[in-house]
Coordinates of C-alpha atoms in Angstrom, one line a residue:
M16 CA 86.6 122.8 86.8
I17 CA 88.3 120.7 89.4
Y18 CA 86.3 118.0 91.2
T19 CA 87.6 116.2 94.4
L20 CA 86.1 112.8 95.2
T21 CA 86.1 111.5 98.7
L22 CA 84.1 108.4 99.3
N23 CA 85.0 108.0 102.9
P24 CA 85.2 111.6 104.4
A25 CA 85.6 112.5 108.1
I26 CA 85.3 115.1 110.7
D27 CA 88.9 115.8 111.8
V28 CA 89.4 116.7 115.4
S29 CA 92.9 118.1 116.0
L30 CA 94.4 118.2 119.5
H31 CA 97.6 119.9 120.4
V32 CA 99.7 118.7 123.4
K33 CA 103.0 120.2 124.5
D34 CA 105.4 117.2 124.3
G35 CA 103.5 114.9 121.9
L36 CA 101.3 111.9 122.7
M37 CA 102.4 110.0 125.8
P38 CA 100.8 106.6 125.9
G39 CA 99.6 105.4 129.2
S40 CA 99.5 108.9 130.6
I41 CA 97.0 111.7 130.9
N42 CA 97.6 114.0 127.9
K43 CA 96.4 117.6 128.4
S44 CA 95.5 119.5 125.2
Y45 CA 96.0 123.2 125.0
A46 CA 94.2 123.7 121.7
M47 CA 91.5 121.9 119.7
R48 CA 89.9 122.4 116.4
S49 CA 87.4 120.5 114.3
D50 CA 87.5 120.6 110.4
P51 CA 85.9 118.8 107.5
G52 CA 88.3 116.0 106.7
G53 CA 89.2 113.4 104.2
K54 CA 91.9 113.6 101.6
G55 CA 89.9 115.0 98.7
I56 CA 88.3 117.6 101.0
N57 CA 91.8 118.6 102.1
V58 CA 92.7 119.0 98.5
S59 CA 89.7 121.4 97.9
K60 CA 90.7 123.4 101.0
N61 CA 94.2 123.9 99.6
L62 CA 92.9 124.8 96.2
K63 CA 90.6 127.4 97.8
T64 CA 93.5 129.0 99.7
M65 CA 95.3 129.4 96.3
G66 CA 92.2 131.0 94.8
K67 CA 91.1 128.0 92.8
E68 CA 87.5 126.8 92.8
S69 CA 86.6 123.1 93.1
V70 CA 83.5 121.0 93.6
V71 CA 83.5 118.6 96.6
C72 CA 82.0 115.2 95.9
V73 CA 81.3 113.0 98.9
G74 CA 79.4 110.1 100.3
V75 CA 78.1 110.7 103.9
C76 CA 75.9 109.0 106.4
G77 CA 74.4 109.4 109.9
E78 CA 74.3 112.5 112.1
D79 CA 78.0 113.2 111.8
G80 CA 77.6 113.0 108.0
E81 CA 74.8 115.6 108.2
K82 CA 77.1 117.9 110.3
L83 CA 80.0 117.4 107.8
L84 CA 77.8 118.2 104.8
S85 CA 76.5 121.3 106.5
K86 CA 80.0 122.6 107.1
L87 CA 81.1 121.8 103.5
K88 CA 78.2 123.6 102.0
T89 CA 79.3 126.9 103.7
E90 CA 82.6 126.8 101.7
F91 CA 82.1 124.7 98.6
E92 CA 79.8 123.6 95.9
V93 CA 79.0 120.0 96.9
I94 CA 77.8 116.9 95.1
S95 CA 76.8 114.2 97.6
V96 CA 75.0 111.0 98.3
V97 CA 73.8 109.5 101.6
Y98 CA 74.9 106.0 102.3
P99 CA 72.0 103.8 103.6
S100 CA 73.6 102.9 107.0
G101 CA 76.5 103.6 109.3
N102 CA 78.0 106.9 110.4
T103 CA 80.6 109.2 108.9
R104 CA 83.8 108.7 110.8
T105 CA 85.6 111.1 113.2
N106 CA 89.4 111.1 113.0
I107 CA 91.6 112.3 115.9
K108 CA 94.9 114.1 115.2
I109 CA 97.2 114.6 118.2
S110 CA 100.2 116.9 117.5
G111 CA 103.0 117.9 119.8
E112 CA 105.5 120.7 119.7
N113 CA 108.1 118.1 118.8
G114 CA 106.6 118.0 115.3
V115 CA 105.2 114.5 115.7
T116 CA 101.5 113.9 114.8
T117 CA 99.6 110.8 115.9
D118 CA 96.5 109.9 113.8
I119 CA 93.6 107.8 115.2
N120 CA 91.3 107.2 112.3
A121 CA 87.8 105.6 112.6
E122 CA 86.6 103.1 110.0
G123 CA 83.4 104.7 108.8
P124 CA 80.6 103.2 106.8
Y125 CA 80.6 100.1 104.6
Y126 CA 80.6 100.1 100.8
D127 CA 77.3 100.6 99.1
K128 CA 77.5 100.0 95.4
A129 CA 74.2 101.8 94.5
S130 CA 75.3 104.9 96.3
V131 CA 78.8 105.0 94.7
D132 CA 77.3 104.4 91.3
T133 CA 74.9 107.3 91.8
L134 CA 77.8 109.6 92.8
K135 CA 79.8 108.4 89.9
N136 CA 77.0 109.1 87.5
M137 CA 76.3 112.5 89.0
L138 CA 79.9 113.5 88.5
S139 CA 80.2 112.0 85.1
E140 CA 77.3 114.0 83.8
R141 CA 79.1 117.2 84.8
L142 CA 82.4 116.5 83.2
T143 CA 83.6 118.4 80.1
D144 CA 86.9 118.7 78.2
G145 CA 89.7 120.1 80.4
D146 CA 88.1 119.2 83.8
I147 CA 90.2 117.6 86.5
V148 CA 89.0 114.9 88.9
V149 CA 91.0 114.1 92.0
I150 CA 90.3 110.7 93.6
S151 CA 91.8 110.6 97.1
G152 CA 92.0 108.4 100.2
R153 CA 90.7 104.9 101.1
P154 CA 87.2 104.0 100.0
P155 CA 84.6 102.6 102.5
L156 CA 85.1 99.3 104.1
G157 CA 84.3 96.3 101.8
S158 CA 84.9 98.2 98.6
P159 CA 86.1 96.1 95.6
S160 CA 89.8 96.5 94.8
D161 CA 89.0 97.9 91.4
I162 CA 86.7 100.6 92.7
Y163 CA 89.0 103.4 91.7
A164 CA 90.1 101.8 88.5
D165 CA 86.4 101.7 87.5
L166 CA 86.0 105.4 88.4
I167 CA 89.1 106.4 86.4
R168 CA 87.9 104.5 83.3
C169 CA 84.5 106.1 83.6
F170 CA 85.7 109.7 84.0
K171 CA 88.3 109.2 81.2
Q172 CA 85.5 108.5 78.7
T173 CA 84.9 112.3 78.6
E174 CA 87.7 113.5 76.3
G175 CA 90.2 115.8 77.8
V176 CA 89.5 114.9 81.5
K177 CA 92.6 114.4 83.7
V178 CA 92.3 112.1 86.7
I179 CA 94.6 112.3 89.6
L180 CA 94.8 109.3 92.0
D181 CA 96.1 109.4 95.6
S182 CA 95.4 106.1 97.3
A183 CA 97.2 103.1 98.6
D184 CA 97.4 99.3 98.7
R185 CA 95.3 97.4 96.2
Y186 CA 93.3 100.5 95.3
L187 CA 96.5 102.1 94.1
Q188 CA 97.7 99.1 92.2
E189 CA 94.4 98.5 90.5
G190 CA 94.1 102.2 89.8
L191 CA 97.4 102.3 88.0
N192 CA 96.1 99.7 85.6
A193 CA 93.5 102.2 84.5
Q194 CA 96.2 104.7 83.7
P195 CA 95.1 107.9 85.4
Y196 CA 96.8 111.1 84.3
A197 CA 98.8 111.4 87.5
V198 CA 99.4 109.6 90.8
K199 CA 100.8 110.8 94.2
P200 CA 101.9 107.8 96.3
T201 CA 104.3 107.8 99.2
C202 CA 107.3 105.5 99.3
D203 CA 105.5 103.4 101.9
E204 CA 102.5 103.0 99.7
L205 CA 104.9 101.8 97.0
G206 CA 106.3 99.2 99.4
M207 CA 109.7 100.8 99.8
E208 CA 111.8 102.8 102.2
N209 CA 112.3 106.5 101.7
D210 CA 115.1 106.7 99.2
M211 CA 115.5 109.4 96.5
E212 CA 117.0 107.3 93.8
G213 CA 114.7 104.4 94.5
A214 CA 111.7 106.7 94.4
L215 CA 112.9 108.2 91.1
S216 CA 113.3 104.7 89.6
E217 CA 109.8 103.6 90.8
A218 CA 108.2 106.8 89.6
S219 CA 109.8 106.3 86.2
K220 CA 108.4 102.8 86.0
I221 CA 104.9 104.1 86.8
V222 CA 105.2 106.7 84.1
S223 CA 106.5 104.2 81.5
G224 CA 103.4 102.1 82.3
G225 CA 101.1 104.8 80.9
V226 CA 100.6 107.3 83.7
N227 CA 101.6 110.8 82.5
C228 CA 103.3 111.9 85.7
C229 CA 104.1 110.6 89.2
L230 CA 104.8 112.5 92.4
V231 CA 106.3 110.4 95.2
S232 CA 106.3 112.1 98.6
M233 CA 108.7 111.1 101.4
G234 CA 107.7 113.4 104.2
K235 CA 110.7 115.0 105.9
D236 CA 113.0 113.4 103.3
G237 CA 111.5 115.3 100.5
A238 CA 109.9 114.1 97.2
V239 CA 110.5 113.3 93.6
F240 CA 108.5 114.1 90.5
V241 CA 108.7 112.3 87.1
N242 CA 106.7 113.3 84.0
G243 CA 108.7 111.5 81.3
P244 CA 112.2 110.3 80.5
E245 CA 113.6 113.8 80.5
G246 CA 111.4 115.2 83.3
R247 CA 112.9 113.8 86.5
F248 CA 113.1 116.1 89.5
S249 CA 113.9 115.7 93.2
S250 CA 113.8 118.0 96.2
E251 CA 114.8 117.8 99.9
A252 CA 112.2 119.0 102.3
V253 CA 112.4 122.7 103.4
N254 CA 113.2 123.3 107.0
V255 CA 110.1 124.8 108.6
K256 CA 108.5 124.7 112.0
V257 CA 106.2 121.7 111.9
N258 CA 102.9 122.0 113.7
C259 CA 101.0 119.1 112.1
T260 CA 102.0 116.8 109.2
T261 CA 98.5 115.5 108.5
G262 CA 97.3 116.8 105.1
C263 CA 100.7 117.6 103.7
G264 CA 100.4 115.0 101.1
D265 CA 96.9 116.3 100.2
A266 CA 98.5 119.8 99.8
M267 CA 100.9 118.2 97.2
T268 CA 97.9 116.7 95.4
A269 CA 96.2 120.1 95.3
G270 CA 99.4 121.4 93.8
L271 CA 99.1 118.9 91.0
A272 CA 95.5 119.8 90.3
Y273 CA 96.2 123.5 90.4
S274 CA 99.2 123.3 88.0
F275 CA 97.4 121.1 85.5
D276 CA 94.5 123.5 85.5
E277 CA 96.9 126.4 84.9
G278 CA 99.0 124.6 82.4
M279 CA 102.2 125.0 84.4
K280 CA 105.6 123.6 83.4
P281 CA 106.8 120.4 85.2
E282 CA 109.4 122.1 87.4
E283 CA 106.9 124.8 88.3
T284 CA 104.4 122.1 89.2
F285 CA 106.8 120.3 91.5
R286 CA 108.0 123.6 93.1
L287 CA 104.4 124.5 93.9
C288 CA 103.6 121.0 95.3
M289 CA 106.6 121.2 97.6
A290 CA 105.8 124.8 98.8
L291 CA 102.2 123.8 99.5
A292 CA 103.3 120.8 101.6
S293 CA 105.9 122.8 103.5
A294 CA 103.4 125.6 104.3
S295 CA 100.8 123.0 105.3
A296 CA 103.1 121.5 107.8
E297 CA 103.2 124.8 109.6
T298 CA 99.5 125.0 110.2
E299 CA 97.3 123.4 112.8
G300 CA 95.3 120.3 112.0
T301 CA 94.2 120.1 108.4
K302 CA 93.8 123.8 108.1
P303 CA 95.2 125.0 104.8
P304 CA 98.2 127.3 104.6
F305 CA 98.0 131.0 103.7
K306 CA 98.7 131.7 100.0
Y307 CA 101.3 134.4 100.9
R308 CA 103.3 131.7 102.8
V309 CA 103.2 129.3 99.9
M310 CA 104.5 132.0 97.6
E311 CA 107.3 132.8 100.1
L312 CA 108.5 129.2 100.1
I313 CA 108.2 128.6 96.3
D314 CA 111.5 130.4 95.6
I315 CA 113.5 128.5 98.1
I316 CA 112.5 125.0 97.2
P317 CA 115.8 123.1 96.4
I318 CA 114.8 121.5 93.1
C319 CA 117.3 119.2 91.4
G320 CA 116.7 118.2 87.8
Q321 CA 118.0 115.0 86.2

């Protein structure tokens, strides 16, 4: 089974304006949608569109948390805890026909150790050989820098469990020390400009440090995938009509989880990740792409092996 863990989920409100956000002006939206959000939840939505089950693990609080939980339970099996105070955040995504998306993300609740420990234990008790755990996004405010490292080490105690980490800043750096099975950072999260060769070099360093594979996304500039000294791949982005870029990285992470669960080869894995991200860019808000569109794009991904 695949489990996605989102400690700081959200309700994503997506607005569409004709020319993109115009600061200081009245911006009229011609479309709006509201979706369960948060990086791990987006991963589960992409897995579902590909026909793969997953269990959503979240921490929620307040009235908005109750609304989010209610929506999630109509689509997924859910493992959840309720934080003692605060309110689950609402994130605003403003997308224009120019392909530019502006994100306004709320802060959400503060870290509560007892709640996180409870969720960690609930998930740990479910894990068996071959399971996959995806840890995504930023944790609640005030979380210790090693929060994800602690979770990774805990989940790895169950033999055969693969942990995928998609985070940033100190949570990523500390998490790398715990040697998850895979990571999916952006160049920005690695502290570098979008550069194919530089990304390949940095991904190779991460893999040599004990991570099995590293997928570095660069948005419109493509991505690289490294799973060992002889498994180095790069790809430019496919030219698609972009509606919203929010969630494209999560679609890539879903591709990793799907391919690991299916036992796919490295190049097949990377090709699926790129196709999912490209198809996701064509959708509105954090709505997942259609499977048929992903399959259409897979064959035209320009993979370069090194």
